[in-house]
mmCIF file with all atom_site columns, C-alpha atoms in Angstrom:
data_model
loop_
_atom_site.group_PDB
_atom_site.id
_atom_site.type_symbol
_atom_site.label_atom_id
_atom_site.label_alt_id
_atom_site.label_comp_id
_atom_site.label_asym_id
_atom_site.label_entity_id
_atom_site.label_seq_id
_atom_site.pdbx_PDB_ins_code
_atom_site.Cartn_x
_atom_site.Cartn_y
_atom_site.Cartn_z
_atom_site.occupancy
_atom_site.B_iso_or_equiv
_atom_site.pdbx_formal_charge
_atom_site.auth_seq_id
_atom_site.auth_comp_id
_atom_site.auth_asym_id
_atom_site.auth_atom_id
_atom_site.pdbx_PDB_model_num
ATOM 1  C CA . TYR A 1 1  ? 17.700 13.877 -17.617 1.00 0.00 ? 518 TYR A CA 1
ATOM 2  C CA . HIS A 1 2  ? 13.962 13.806 -17.719 1.00 0.00 ? 519 HIS A CA 1
ATOM 3  C CA . PRO A 1 3  ? 12.390 16.846 -19.462 1.00 0.00 ? 520 PRO A CA 1
ATOM 4  C CA . ALA A 1 4  ? 10.500 17.783 -16.287 1.00 0.00 ? 521 ALA A CA 1
ATOM 5  C CA . TYR A 1 5  ? 13.815 18.054 -14.456 1.00 0.00 ? 522 TYR A CA 1
ATOM 6  C CA . ILE A 1 6  ? 15.129 20.632 -16.894 1.00 0.00 ? 523 ILE A CA 1
ATOM 7  C CA . LEU A 1 7  ? 11.776 22.459 -16.961 1.00 0.00 ? 524 LEU A CA 1
ATOM 8  C CA . ARG A 1 8  ? 12.228 23.161 -13.246 1.00 0.00 ? 525 ARG A CA 1
ATOM 9  C CA . PHE A 1 9  ? 15.174 25.443 -14.050 1.00 0.00 ? 526 PHE A CA 1
ATOM 10 C CA . GLU A 1 10 ? 13.178 27.475 -16.568 1.00 0.00 ? 527 GLU A CA 1
ATOM 11 C CA . SER A 1 11 ? 10.912 28.781 -13.839 1.00 0.00 ? 528 SER A CA 1
ATOM 12 C CA . SER A 1 12 ? 13.375 29.001 -10.938 1.00 0.00 ? 529 SER A CA 1
ATOM 13 C CA . GLY A 1 13 ? 16.061 31.141 -12.551 1.00 0.00 ? 530 GLY A CA 1
ATOM 14 C CA . ASP A 1 14 ? 18.726 29.040 -10.819 1.00 0.00 ? 531 ASP A CA 1
ATOM 15 C CA . THR A 1 15 ? 21.571 29.726 -13.258 1.00 0.00 ? 532 THR A CA 1
ATOM 16 C CA . ALA A 1 16 ? 24.239 27.681 -11.454 1.00 0.00 ? 533 ALA A CA 1
ATOM 17 C CA . SER A 1 17 ? 22.039 24.571 -11.377 1.00 0.00 ? 534 SER A CA 1
ATOM 18 C CA . LEU A 1 18 ? 20.994 25.027 -15.008 1.00 0.00 ? 535 LEU A CA 1
ATOM 19 C CA . VAL A 1 19 ? 24.617 25.286 -16.126 1.00 0.00 ? 536 VAL A CA 1
ATOM 20 C CA . GLN A 1 20 ? 25.557 22.209 -14.057 1.00 0.00 ? 537 GLN A CA 1
ATOM 21 C CA . VAL A 1 21 ? 22.789 20.131 -15.661 1.00 0.00 ? 538 VAL A CA 1
ATOM 22 C CA . PHE A 1 22 ? 23.865 21.341 -19.112 1.00 0.00 ? 539 PHE A CA 1
ATOM 23 C CA . ASP A 1 23 ? 27.499 20.439 -18.421 1.00 0.00 ? 540 ASP A CA 1
ATOM 24 C CA . ASP A 1 24 ? 26.402 17.000 -17.180 1.00 0.00 ? 541 ASP A CA 1
ATOM 25 C CA . ILE A 1 25 ? 24.392 16.447 -20.363 1.00 0.00 ? 542 ILE A CA 1
ATOM 26 C CA . LEU A 1 26 ? 27.389 17.452 -22.506 1.00 0.00 ? 543 LEU A CA 1
ATOM 27 C CA . ALA A 1 27 ? 29.706 15.135 -20.586 1.00 0.00 ? 544 ALA A CA 1
ATOM 28 C CA . GLY A 1 28 ? 27.319 12.220 -21.043 1.00 0.00 ? 545 GLY A CA 1
ATOM 29 C CA . CYS A 1 29 ? 26.751 12.833 -24.736 1.00 0.00 ? 546 CYS A CA 1
ATOM 30 C CA . GLN A 1 30 ? 30.231 13.460 -26.113 1.00 0.00 ? 547 GLN A CA 1
ATOM 31 C CA . GLY A 1 31 ? 30.419 12.897 -29.851 1.00 0.00 ? 548 GLY A CA 1
ATOM 32 C CA . ARG A 1 32 ? 26.643 13.073 -30.280 1.00 0.00 ? 549 ARG A CA 1
ATOM 33 C CA . HIS A 1 33 ? 24.163 15.745 -31.283 1.00 0.00 ? 550 HIS A CA 1
ATOM 34 C CA . ILE A 1 34 ? 21.926 17.108 -28.524 1.00 0.00 ? 551 ILE A CA 1
ATOM 35 C CA . LEU A 1 35 ? 18.597 18.874 -29.020 1.00 0.00 ? 552 LEU A CA 1
ATOM 36 C CA . ILE A 1 36 ? 17.392 21.196 -26.268 1.00 0.00 ? 553 ILE A CA 1
ATOM 37 C CA . VAL A 1 37 ? 13.976 22.789 -26.658 1.00 0.00 ? 554 VAL A CA 1
ATOM 38 C CA . THR A 1 38 ? 13.390 25.527 -24.120 1.00 0.00 ? 555 THR A CA 1
ATOM 39 C CA . HIS A 1 39 ? 12.605 29.184 -23.501 1.00 0.00 ? 556 HIS A CA 1
ATOM 40 C CA . ALA A 1 40 ? 14.661 32.172 -24.638 1.00 0.00 ? 557 ALA A CA 1
ATOM 41 C CA . GLY A 1 41 ? 16.082 32.924 -21.187 1.00 0.00 ? 558 GLY A CA 1
ATOM 42 C CA . VAL A 1 42 ? 17.493 29.424 -20.836 1.00 0.00 ? 559 VAL A CA 1
ATOM 43 C CA . ILE A 1 43 ? 18.962 29.554 -24.344 1.00 0.00 ? 560 ILE A CA 1
ATOM 44 C CA . ARG A 1 44 ? 20.580 32.911 -23.610 1.00 0.00 ? 561 ARG A CA 1
ATOM 45 C CA . THR A 1 45 ? 22.029 31.567 -20.356 1.00 0.00 ? 562 THR A CA 1
ATOM 46 C CA . LEU A 1 46 ? 23.471 28.474 -22.047 1.00 0.00 ? 563 LEU A CA 1
ATOM 47 C CA . VAL A 1 47 ? 24.933 30.463 -24.960 1.00 0.00 ? 564 VAL A CA 1
ATOM 48 C CA . ALA A 1 48 ? 26.589 32.882 -22.535 1.00 0.00 ? 565 ALA A CA 1
ATOM 49 C CA . HIS A 1 49 ? 27.962 29.945 -20.540 1.00 0.00 ? 566 HIS A CA 1
ATOM 50 C CA . VAL A 1 50 ? 29.350 28.161 -23.593 1.00 0.00 ? 567 VAL A CA 1
ATOM 51 C CA . LEU A 1 51 ? 30.973 31.325 -24.946 1.00 0.00 ? 568 LEU A CA 1
ATOM 52 C CA . GLU A 1 52 ? 32.196 32.357 -21.478 1.00 0.00 ? 569 GLU A CA 1
ATOM 53 C CA . ALA A 1 53 ? 30.409 35.684 -21.880 1.00 0.00 ? 570 ALA A CA 1
ATOM 54 C CA . PRO A 1 54 ? 29.366 37.747 -18.850 1.00 0.00 ? 571 PRO A CA 1
ATOM 55 C CA . LEU A 1 55 ? 25.756 37.099 -17.842 1.00 0.00 ? 572 LEU A CA 1
ATOM 56 C CA . ILE A 1 56 ? 25.062 40.819 -18.181 1.00 0.00 ? 573 ILE A CA 1
ATOM 57 C CA . THR A 1 57 ? 25.311 40.361 -21.960 1.00 0.00 ? 574 THR A CA 1
ATOM 58 C CA . LEU A 1 58 ? 22.428 37.843 -22.099 1.00 0.00 ? 575 LEU A CA 1
ATOM 59 C CA . TYR A 1 59 ? 19.825 40.231 -23.439 1.00 0.00 ? 576 TYR A CA 1
ATOM 60 C CA . ARG A 1 60 ? 22.016 41.393 -26.282 1.00 0.00 ? 577 ARG A CA 1
ATOM 61 C CA . LEU A 1 61 ? 20.994 38.138 -27.997 1.00 0.00 ? 578 LEU A CA 1
ATOM 62 C CA . THR A 1 62 ? 17.715 38.526 -29.837 1.00 0.00 ? 579 THR A CA 1
ATOM 63 C CA . LEU A 1 63 ? 15.609 35.375 -30.008 1.00 0.00 ? 580 LEU A CA 1
ATOM 64 C CA . GLU A 1 64 ? 12.437 35.161 -32.037 1.00 0.00 ? 581 GLU A CA 1
ATOM 65 C CA . THR A 1 65 ? 9.647  32.749 -31.184 1.00 0.00 ? 582 THR A CA 1
ATOM 66 C CA . ALA A 1 66 ? 10.539 29.237 -32.390 1.00 0.00 ? 583 ALA A CA 1
ATOM 67 C CA . GLY A 1 67 ? 14.012 30.361 -33.456 1.00 0.00 ? 584 GLY A CA 1
ATOM 68 C CA . VAL A 1 68 ? 16.747 27.760 -33.778 1.00 0.00 ? 585 VAL A CA 1
ATOM 69 C CA . SER A 1 69 ? 20.312 28.193 -32.560 1.00 0.00 ? 586 SER A CA 1
ATOM 70 C CA . ARG A 1 70 ? 23.138 25.755 -33.180 1.00 0.00 ? 587 ARG A CA 1
ATOM 71 C CA . LEU A 1 71 ? 26.318 25.620 -31.157 1.00 0.00 ? 588 LEU A CA 1
ATOM 72 C CA . ARG A 1 72 ? 29.446 23.596 -31.823 1.00 0.00 ? 589 ARG A CA 1
ATOM 73 C CA . ILE A 1 73 ? 31.018 22.152 -28.694 1.00 0.00 ? 590 ILE A CA 1
ATOM 74 C CA . ASP A 1 74 ? 33.379 19.385 -29.720 1.00 0.00 ? 591 ASP A CA 1
ATOM 75 C CA . GLY A 1 75 ? 36.535 19.738 -27.618 1.00 0.00 ? 592 GLY A CA 1
ATOM 76 C CA . GLU A 1 76 ? 38.714 20.148 -30.725 1.00 0.00 ? 593 GLU A CA 1
ATOM 77 C CA . ARG A 1 77 ? 38.273 23.913 -30.969 1.00 0.00 ? 594 ARG A CA 1
ATOM 78 C CA . PRO A 1 78 ? 36.709 26.668 -28.873 1.00 0.00 ? 595 PRO A CA 1
ATOM 79 C CA . PRO A 1 79 ? 32.892 26.525 -28.694 1.00 0.00 ? 596 PRO A CA 1
ATOM 80 C CA . SER A 1 80 ? 31.182 28.568 -31.398 1.00 0.00 ? 597 SER A CA 1
ATOM 81 C CA . ILE A 1 81 ? 27.758 29.634 -32.632 1.00 0.00 ? 598 ILE A CA 1
ATOM 82 C CA . LEU A 1 82 ? 27.097 28.079 -36.048 1.00 0.00 ? 599 LEU A CA 1
ATOM 83 C CA . PHE A 1 83 ? 23.824 29.966 -36.393 1.00 0.00 ? 600 PHE A CA 1
ATOM 84 C CA . HIS A 1 84 ? 21.417 31.763 -34.115 1.00 0.00 ? 601 HIS A CA 1
ATOM 85 C CA . GLY A 1 85 ? 17.736 32.619 -34.400 1.00 0.00 ? 602 GLY A CA 1
ATOM 86 C CA . ARG A 1 86 ? 17.000 30.845 -37.667 1.00 0.00 ? 603 ARG A CA 1
ATOM 87 C CA . ARG A 1 87 ? 13.381 30.122 -38.487 1.00 0.00 ? 604 ARG A CA 1
ATOM 88 C CA . ARG A 1 88 ? 14.205 26.645 -39.795 1.00 0.00 ? 605 ARG A CA 1
ATOM 89 C CA . LEU A 1 89 ? 17.127 24.337 -40.229 1.00 0.00 ? 606 LEU A CA 1
#
């Protein structure tokens, strides 16, 4: 996906489309690392999706400016958060 395509979802708030694009990216990149740079709302939405958490819980996740979150989604075990909100790797 082109970055401009994903940027469209940041401003529209279209959660279903955002999740579909994310799932498509995951399916096309199995076994590889993926870097997604985006706004806090998109990160919260994707974390909730991956963890199968209700969307109402999105704002329980605190995200600082330029924070880094790492998720493990490998198909061998349930998805997990390896770290969230770090200032650097």
